[in-house]
Amino acid sequence: EASYCVVSNTTAAFRGNNTTTASAPVCLGVGTKLRNSLVTRNSRFRVEHSRKASAGVKVVGDDVLIEDCTISHNTANQHSNTYLQSGATGLLIYGKATVRRTQICNNTTYVNGNANTDEIAGVCVAVESHLENCLISGNKVTTTSEAGNSRCAGLYLIAKASIVNCTICGNYVDEKVNFTTHGVYANTTEALAITNSIIYGNGRPQEEFSAINFVSKSKALTLANNCFGSVDRQNFDNDTCVYATPYDVFYDDGVYKINSESICCNKGVEISGLTSDIDGFARPQGVSFDIGCYEAKIEKTCSFISLKDNVCKGKKITMLGRAAFPDEVVEWLWNIDGQMYTVNESSEIEIEFKE
């Protein structure tokens, strides 16, 4: 097990006909656990052929656990007639893995020359895995080549996977090339389940709300309570999902958190065993789970109003208590002139006004 590690500023170059499996700054073997660690600003340079490489983290064995980590600002540069077989600049999964509360952000893949490649900047899942409460954002593929196979900036799936309460936003491929998908590309016919996840706002600047976010070849695709862009409804029209128009998901550009006004608030489904969000904040805060990796931070407040105006001395008035989450109120406690009153079944109490 490795915890509280920082791996940064490493550089590796592969030259010649490197048809063997390339490595990564962090390689996780069978049963490895990586927790509370930062993998950032590492570089990989490849000339000619290279396979299954990563500039960030690579899973090479089964039963791997990645929790509470940040994999960010790593870069991969591919030159000449590069062949990058299903690699990823951020996180590359070639063994069964569970990834929880982890950010894979701002990783970049640069492609120059006649590259016949699968180019992924964020995450590539090549072996059955589970992602939960993860943020995949700001990843980018930039290329000068019109050749190539599959190009995906966010999450690329070529194996069975389950995606739960993840947020995949702000990723993009900078050129319109073959098989471009900015957000999520399920390039597999295997079973894929996506639940309570935001896949929205992926695309080149000024095109992020009009570009397709999600493309799938899966023959066993299960979607439940997700948020897509409105443009995705044409491909995936699902009664449990919400389809967002610009600016009704997040309350701050570039910070992929939601609040009580978001279209994603209280629109998720309860997930057994999932009790917190990516920040460790308890789920749910409202009447149901929120969609995405962040649970809206909603203050549970109470207030009261009078049910009658212009009350005179010696008259009685009924006060009504109001709560942001009335279904969670167990009992009402009123403190009137130092005397405590308990009203178990109703939020109303009658008060006589005196001098």
Tab-separated table of C-alpha atoms in Angstrom:
chain	number	residue	atom	x	y	z
A	1	GLU	CA	0.000	0.000	0.000
A	2	ALA	CA	1.191	3.516	-0.816
A	3	SER	CA	-0.313	6.566	0.891
A	4	TYR	CA	0.413	10.304	0.971
A	5	CYS	CA	2.869	10.125	-1.916
A	6	VAL	CA	3.846	12.799	-4.435
A	7	VAL	CA	5.196	11.706	-7.821
A	8	SER	CA	6.092	14.651	-10.044
A	9	ASN	CA	8.434	16.032	-12.689
A	10	THR	CA	9.571	12.698	-14.105
A	11	THR	CA	10.404	12.397	-17.798
A	12	ALA	CA	10.756	9.287	-19.944
A	13	ALA	CA	11.524	8.955	-23.643
A	14	PHE	CA	10.867	5.920	-25.816
A	15	ARG	CA	12.743	5.722	-29.120
A	16	GLY	CA	12.909	3.226	-31.906
A	17	ASN	CA	10.473	0.405	-32.522
A	18	ASN	CA	9.244	-0.035	-28.968
A	19	THR	CA	6.482	-2.568	-29.520
A	20	THR	CA	6.629	-3.839	-25.956
A	21	THR	CA	4.334	-2.478	-23.273
A	22	ALA	CA	5.544	0.913	-22.115
A	23	SER	CA	5.368	1.940	-18.496
A	24	ALA	CA	4.289	4.936	-16.351
A	25	PRO	CA	5.645	6.924	-13.376
A	26	VAL	CA	3.266	4.955	-11.123
A	27	CYS	CA	2.516	1.300	-11.943
A	28	LEU	CA	0.149	-0.609	-9.678
A	29	GLY	CA	0.414	-4.413	-9.522
A	30	VAL	CA	-1.911	-7.065	-8.112
A	31	GLY	CA	-3.626	-6.009	-4.882
A	32	THR	CA	-1.922	-2.616	-4.703
A	33	LYS	CA	-3.648	0.253	-2.889
A	34	LEU	CA	-2.854	3.880	-3.707
A	35	ARG	CA	-4.404	6.431	-1.355
A	36	ASN	CA	-4.215	10.192	-0.761
A	37	SER	CA	-1.499	10.700	-3.357
A	38	LEU	CA	-0.645	13.272	-6.015
A	39	VAL	CA	0.731	12.339	-9.447
A	40	THR	CA	1.405	15.510	-11.401
A	41	ARG	CA	3.523	17.197	-14.086
A	42	ASN	CA	5.106	14.029	-15.435
A	43	SER	CA	5.996	13.688	-19.144
A	44	ARG	CA	6.283	10.896	-21.687
A	45	PHE	CA	7.921	11.357	-25.094
A	46	ARG	CA	7.455	8.675	-27.735
A	47	VAL	CA	9.090	8.386	-31.113
A	48	GLU	CA	7.805	5.697	-33.483
A	49	HIS	CA	6.049	2.733	-31.857
A	50	SER	CA	4.895	2.520	-28.242
A	51	ARG	CA	2.091	0.578	-26.570
A	52	LYS	CA	-0.139	0.934	-23.525
A	53	ALA	CA	1.735	3.832	-21.964
A	54	SER	CA	0.783	6.517	-19.459
A	55	ALA	CA	2.381	9.688	-18.145
A	56	GLY	CA	0.416	9.367	-14.893
A	57	VAL	CA	-0.832	6.120	-13.328
A	58	LYS	CA	-1.070	2.675	-14.893
A	59	VAL	CA	-2.876	-0.339	-13.398
A	60	VAL	CA	-1.175	-3.592	-14.459
A	61	GLY	CA	-2.691	-6.094	-11.994
A	62	ASP	CA	-6.107	-7.034	-10.636
A	63	ASP	CA	-7.755	-6.025	-7.345
A	64	VAL	CA	-6.187	-2.567	-7.367
A	65	LEU	CA	-7.688	0.241	-5.290
A	66	ILE	CA	-7.138	3.955	-5.962
A	67	GLU	CA	-8.721	6.318	-3.417
A	68	ASP	CA	-8.598	10.057	-2.714
A	69	CYS	CA	-5.886	10.769	-5.289
A	70	THR	CA	-5.210	13.537	-7.793
A	71	ILE	CA	-3.744	12.738	-11.218
A	72	SER	CA	-3.253	16.030	-13.001
A	73	HIS	CA	-1.195	18.106	-15.455
A	74	ASN	CA	0.638	15.141	-16.946
A	75	THR	CA	1.604	15.287	-20.635
A	76	ALA	CA	2.292	12.783	-23.393
A	77	ASN	CA	4.036	13.778	-26.622
A	78	GLN	CA	3.781	11.420	-29.587
A	79	HIS	CA	5.899	12.011	-32.668
A	80	SER	CA	6.557	10.469	-36.068
A	81	ASN	CA	4.661	7.254	-36.952
A	82	THR	CA	3.610	6.613	-33.389
A	83	TYR	CA	1.401	3.694	-32.537
A	84	LEU	CA	-0.027	4.157	-29.059
A	85	GLN	CA	-2.196	1.137	-28.365
A	86	SER	CA	-4.968	2.099	-25.953
A	87	GLY	CA	-2.860	4.286	-23.711
A	88	ALA	CA	-3.915	7.281	-21.639
A	89	THR	CA	-1.997	10.282	-20.365
A	90	GLY	CA	-3.777	10.419	-16.977
A	91	LEU	CA	-4.991	7.008	-15.774
A	92	LEU	CA	-4.609	3.769	-17.746
A	93	ILE	CA	-6.370	0.674	-16.383
A	94	TYR	CA	-5.128	-2.712	-17.614
A	95	GLY	CA	-6.165	-4.674	-14.528
A	96	LYS	CA	-9.386	-4.850	-12.518
A	97	ALA	CA	-9.526	-1.718	-10.415
A	98	THR	CA	-11.775	0.312	-8.160
A	99	VAL	CA	-11.242	4.072	-8.308
A	100	ARG	CA	-12.934	6.240	-5.667
A	101	ARG	CA	-12.945	9.971	-4.868
A	102	THR	CA	-10.170	10.679	-7.362
A	103	GLN	CA	-9.574	13.642	-9.671
A	104	ILE	CA	-8.121	13.047	-13.137
A	105	CYS	CA	-7.788	16.563	-14.479
A	106	ASN	CA	-5.880	18.737	-16.948
A	107	ASN	CA	-3.840	15.984	-18.567
A	108	THR	CA	-2.813	16.597	-22.188
A	109	THR	CA	-1.922	14.363	-25.114
A	110	TYR	CA	0.013	16.002	-27.974
A	111	VAL	CA	0.129	14.209	-31.325
A	112	ASN	CA	2.428	15.187	-34.210
A	113	GLY	CA	3.026	13.438	-37.495
A	114	ASN	CA	1.167	10.547	-39.082
A	115	ALA	CA	-0.041	8.917	-35.896
A	116	ASN	CA	-2.128	5.739	-36.154
A	117	THR	CA	-3.247	5.781	-32.574
A	118	ASP	CA	-5.857	5.572	-29.862
A	119	GLU	CA	-5.326	8.939	-28.213
A	120	ILE	CA	-6.785	9.432	-24.747
A	121	ALA	CA	-5.932	12.291	-22.414
A	122	GLY	CA	-7.945	11.435	-19.290
A	123	VAL	CA	-8.827	7.825	-18.448
A	124	CYS	CA	-8.740	4.587	-20.416
A	125	VAL	CA	-10.496	1.499	-18.991
A	126	ALA	CA	-9.207	-1.587	-20.824
A	127	VAL	CA	-10.128	-4.174	-18.164
A	128	GLU	CA	-13.394	-4.411	-16.182
A	129	SER	CA	-13.363	-1.731	-13.465
A	130	HIS	CA	-15.484	0.495	-11.237
A	131	LEU	CA	-15.253	4.303	-10.981
A	132	GLU	CA	-17.078	6.075	-8.162
A	133	ASN	CA	-17.181	9.727	-7.068
A	134	CYS	CA	-14.518	10.694	-9.609
A	135	LEU	CA	-13.958	14.018	-11.370
A	136	ILE	CA	-12.614	13.787	-14.932
A	137	SER	CA	-12.220	17.312	-16.284
A	138	GLY	CA	-10.008	19.645	-18.268
A	139	ASN	CA	-8.243	16.854	-20.175
A	140	LYS	CA	-7.238	17.629	-23.762
A	141	VAL	CA	-6.044	15.933	-26.937
A	142	THR	CA	-4.284	18.226	-29.400
A	143	THR	CA	-3.206	16.863	-32.774
A	144	THR	CA	-1.807	17.870	-36.147
A	145	SER	CA	-2.666	14.525	-37.725
A	146	GLU	CA	-5.814	13.571	-39.612
A	147	ALA	CA	-4.938	9.901	-39.266
A	148	GLY	CA	-5.763	7.953	-36.158
A	149	ASN	CA	-8.255	5.606	-34.655
A	150	SER	CA	-10.145	6.639	-31.514
A	151	ARG	CA	-9.596	10.031	-29.956
A	152	CYS	CA	-11.247	10.808	-26.646
A	153	ALA	CA	-10.272	13.505	-24.175
A	154	GLY	CA	-12.303	12.364	-21.154
A	155	LEU	CA	-13.134	8.694	-20.484
A	156	TYR	CA	-12.431	5.943	-23.031
A	157	LEU	CA	-13.965	2.527	-22.360
A	158	ILE	CA	-12.946	-0.665	-24.154
A	159	ALA	CA	-14.082	-3.068	-21.428
A	160	LYS	CA	-16.992	-3.704	-19.085
A	161	ALA	CA	-17.326	-0.921	-16.529
A	162	SER	CA	-19.570	0.678	-13.928
A	163	ILE	CA	-19.514	4.452	-13.507
A	164	VAL	CA	-21.254	5.825	-10.391
A	165	ASN	CA	-21.622	9.454	-9.289
A	166	CYS	CA	-18.853	10.724	-11.527
A	167	THR	CA	-18.546	14.149	-13.142
A	168	ILE	CA	-17.036	14.221	-16.643
A	169	CYS	CA	-16.911	17.792	-17.938
A	170	GLY	CA	-14.714	20.275	-19.756
A	171	ASN	CA	-12.706	17.735	-21.773
A	172	TYR	CA	-12.035	18.200	-25.478
A	173	VAL	CA	-10.184	17.170	-28.613
A	174	ASP	CA	-9.017	20.294	-30.404
A	175	GLU	CA	-9.439	19.126	-34.014
A	176	LYS	CA	-12.284	17.444	-35.878
A	177	VAL	CA	-10.569	14.151	-36.656
A	178	ASN	CA	-11.653	10.547	-37.011
A	179	PHE	CA	-13.806	9.114	-34.227
A	180	THR	CA	-13.492	12.201	-32.043
A	181	THR	CA	-15.425	12.134	-28.787
A	182	HIS	CA	-14.815	14.827	-26.226
A	183	GLY	CA	-16.489	13.335	-23.133
A	184	VAL	CA	-17.090	9.564	-22.960
A	185	TYR	CA	-16.518	7.009	-25.706
A	186	ALA	CA	-17.640	3.429	-24.997
A	187	ASN	CA	-15.806	1.670	-27.806
A	188	THR	CA	-16.941	-1.760	-26.664
A	189	THR	CA	-19.919	-4.051	-27.003
A	190	GLU	CA	-19.572	-5.235	-23.396
A	191	ALA	CA	-21.940	-4.298	-20.564
A	192	LEU	CA	-21.719	-0.736	-19.341
A	193	ALA	CA	-23.652	0.810	-16.431
A	194	ILE	CA	-23.611	4.562	-15.787
A	195	THR	CA	-25.516	5.871	-12.769
A	196	ASN	CA	-25.885	9.294	-11.111
A	197	SER	CA	-23.190	10.798	-13.333
A	198	ILE	CA	-22.784	14.143	-15.089
A	199	ILE	CA	-21.511	13.880	-18.677
A	200	TYR	CA	-21.947	17.424	-19.868
A	201	GLY	CA	-20.109	20.474	-21.184
A	202	ASN	CA	-17.415	18.571	-23.076
A	203	GLY	CA	-16.180	20.135	-26.303
A	204	ARG	CA	-13.914	22.789	-27.722
A	205	PRO	CA	-14.282	26.303	-26.273
A	206	GLN	CA	-17.488	27.936	-27.524
A	207	GLU	CA	-18.737	24.492	-28.590
A	208	GLU	CA	-19.012	22.786	-25.202
A	209	PHE	CA	-22.803	23.060	-25.077
A	210	SER	CA	-23.418	21.943	-28.651
A	211	ALA	CA	-20.976	19.032	-28.969
A	212	ILE	CA	-21.961	15.408	-28.375
A	213	ASN	CA	-20.798	14.313	-24.913
A	214	PHE	CA	-21.315	10.550	-25.080
A	215	VAL	CA	-20.962	7.892	-27.783
A	216	SER	CA	-21.521	4.204	-27.054
A	217	LYS	CA	-21.224	0.931	-28.958
A	218	SER	CA	-22.254	-1.134	-25.940
A	219	LYS	CA	-24.947	-3.728	-26.585
A	220	ALA	CA	-25.826	-3.815	-22.880
A	221	LEU	CA	-25.927	-0.168	-21.880
A	222	THR	CA	-27.707	0.752	-18.638
A	223	LEU	CA	-28.296	4.424	-17.908
A	224	ALA	CA	-29.920	5.591	-14.669
A	225	ASN	CA	-30.372	9.111	-13.290
A	226	ASN	CA	-27.599	10.816	-15.242
A	227	CYS	CA	-27.202	14.358	-16.548
A	228	PHE	CA	-26.327	14.840	-20.215
A	229	GLY	CA	-26.279	17.858	-22.466
A	230	SER	CA	-29.512	18.576	-24.301
A	231	VAL	CA	-27.828	17.567	-27.575
A	232	ASP	CA	-27.352	14.001	-26.243
A	233	ARG	CA	-31.088	13.350	-25.981
A	234	GLN	CA	-31.158	12.429	-29.672
A	235	ASN	CA	-28.947	9.394	-28.943
A	236	PHE	CA	-29.946	8.532	-25.367
A	237	ASP	CA	-33.492	9.541	-24.461
A	238	ASN	CA	-33.990	8.083	-20.999
A	239	ASP	CA	-36.844	8.916	-18.626
A	240	THR	CA	-34.602	8.765	-15.534
A	241	CYS	CA	-32.002	11.180	-16.916
A	242	VAL	CA	-31.974	14.968	-17.093
A	243	TYR	CA	-30.831	16.913	-20.150
A	244	ALA	CA	-29.230	20.221	-19.310
A	245	THR	CA	-29.172	23.477	-21.181
A	246	PRO	CA	-26.194	25.826	-20.672
A	247	TYR	CA	-25.483	27.028	-17.151
A	248	ASP	CA	-28.171	25.111	-15.240
A	249	VAL	CA	-25.833	22.438	-13.819
A	250	PHE	CA	-22.933	24.143	-12.024
A	251	TYR	CA	-22.963	27.315	-10.010
A	252	ASP	CA	-19.397	28.384	-10.874
A	253	ASP	CA	-17.594	27.996	-14.211
A	254	GLY	CA	-14.607	25.692	-13.948
A	255	VAL	CA	-15.629	24.472	-10.491
A	256	TYR	CA	-17.811	21.458	-11.072
A	257	LYS	CA	-19.867	21.696	-7.898
A	258	ILE	CA	-23.636	22.025	-7.698
A	259	ASN	CA	-26.000	23.812	-5.363
A	260	SER	CA	-29.697	23.563	-4.525
A	261	GLU	CA	-30.601	25.396	-7.761
A	262	SER	CA	-28.835	22.867	-9.997
A	263	ILE	CA	-30.828	20.585	-12.268
A	264	CYS	CA	-28.813	17.721	-10.709
A	265	CYS	CA	-29.834	18.350	-7.089
A	266	ASN	CA	-31.931	15.506	-5.596
A	267	LYS	CA	-32.183	13.794	-9.009
A	268	GLY	CA	-30.016	10.766	-8.269
A	269	VAL	CA	-30.889	7.296	-7.019
A	270	GLU	CA	-29.648	5.868	-3.713
A	271	ILE	CA	-26.537	3.686	-4.051
A	272	SER	CA	-26.027	1.051	-1.375
A	273	GLY	CA	-22.764	1.556	0.516
A	274	LEU	CA	-22.118	4.997	-0.952
A	275	THR	CA	-22.286	7.430	1.966
A	276	SER	CA	-20.206	10.430	0.887
A	277	ASP	CA	-19.125	12.504	-2.099
A	278	ILE	CA	-15.635	13.156	-3.493
A	279	ASP	CA	-14.896	15.570	-0.624
A	280	GLY	CA	-16.129	13.144	2.042
A	281	PHE	CA	-19.327	15.145	2.504
A	282	ALA	CA	-22.264	12.952	3.555
A	283	ARG	CA	-24.808	11.698	1.011
A	284	PRO	CA	-27.637	12.478	0.720
A	285	GLN	CA	-28.122	16.008	1.979
A	286	GLY	CA	-31.623	16.361	0.571
A	287	VAL	CA	-34.460	13.990	-0.148
A	288	SER	CA	-32.319	11.977	-2.563
A	289	PHE	CA	-28.784	11.603	-3.892
A	290	ASP	CA	-27.464	14.352	-6.137
A	291	ILE	CA	-26.070	13.585	-9.584
A	292	GLY	CA	-22.305	13.949	-9.994
A	293	CYS	CA	-19.281	13.567	-7.748
A	294	TYR	CA	-20.233	16.525	-5.539
A	295	GLU	CA	-23.234	16.583	-3.201
A	296	ALA	CA	-24.809	20.019	-2.906
A	297	LYS	CA	-24.005	21.668	0.412
A	298	ILE	CA	-27.439	22.785	1.592
A	299	GLU	CA	-27.892	24.466	4.933
A	300	LYS	CA	-30.848	23.015	6.835
A	301	THR	CA	-32.506	26.086	8.268
A	302	CYS	CA	-35.747	26.781	10.103
A	303	SER	CA	-37.791	29.964	10.320
A	304	PHE	CA	-41.305	31.000	11.379
A	305	ILE	CA	-44.082	33.262	10.181
A	306	SER	CA	-47.327	34.592	11.614
A	307	LEU	CA	-50.592	33.363	10.165
A	308	LYS	CA	-52.319	36.618	11.122
A	309	ASP	CA	-51.348	40.254	10.780
A	310	ASN	CA	-51.917	43.188	13.178
A	311	VAL	CA	-52.142	41.227	16.412
A	312	CYS	CA	-53.102	43.319	19.457
A	313	LYS	CA	-52.209	42.858	23.100
A	314	GLY	CA	-54.309	40.175	24.754
A	315	LYS	CA	-55.083	38.426	21.502
A	316	LYS	CA	-53.865	35.034	20.373
A	317	ILE	CA	-51.812	34.331	17.269
A	318	THR	CA	-50.816	31.120	15.528
A	319	MET	CA	-47.168	30.854	14.507
A	320	LEU	CA	-46.074	28.481	11.744
A	321	GLY	CA	-42.600	26.973	11.670
A	322	ARG	CA	-40.957	26.347	8.304
A	323	ALA	CA	-38.034	24.040	7.559
A	324	ALA	CA	-35.901	23.571	4.432
A	325	PHE	CA	-36.367	19.787	4.825
A	326	PRO	CA	-39.701	19.299	6.639
A	327	ASP	CA	-39.691	15.517	6.202
A	328	GLU	CA	-36.587	15.316	8.384
A	329	VAL	CA	-38.016	17.298	11.307
A	330	VAL	CA	-38.592	15.018	14.305
A	331	GLU	CA	-40.177	17.612	16.579
A	332	TRP	CA	-40.530	21.359	16.950
A	333	LEU	CA	-39.203	23.124	20.059
A	334	TRP	CA	-40.412	26.650	20.763
A	335	ASN	CA	-38.783	28.955	23.308
A	336	ILE	CA	-41.255	31.678	24.271
A	337	ASP	CA	-40.257	34.004	27.103
A	338	GLY	CA	-37.924	31.334	28.447
A	339	GLN	CA	-40.601	28.630	28.484
A	340	MET	CA	-40.060	25.626	26.206
A	341	TYR	CA	-42.923	24.134	24.213
A	342	THR	CA	-42.788	20.914	22.194
A	343	VAL	CA	-45.090	20.290	19.257
A	344	ASN	CA	-44.595	16.782	17.928
A	345	GLU	CA	-47.115	16.477	15.132
A	346	SER	CA	-47.478	20.015	13.835
A	347	SER	CA	-45.277	23.016	13.206
A	348	GLU	CA	-48.039	25.363	14.459
A	349	ILE	CA	-48.300	26.797	17.944
A	350	GLU	CA	-50.840	29.229	19.402
A	351	ILE	CA	-49.411	32.126	21.424
A	352	GLU	CA	-51.195	34.755	23.549
A	353	PHE	CA	-49.553	38.152	23.320
A	354	LYS	CA	-49.268	39.957	26.707
A	355	GLU	CA	-47.806	43.265	27.858
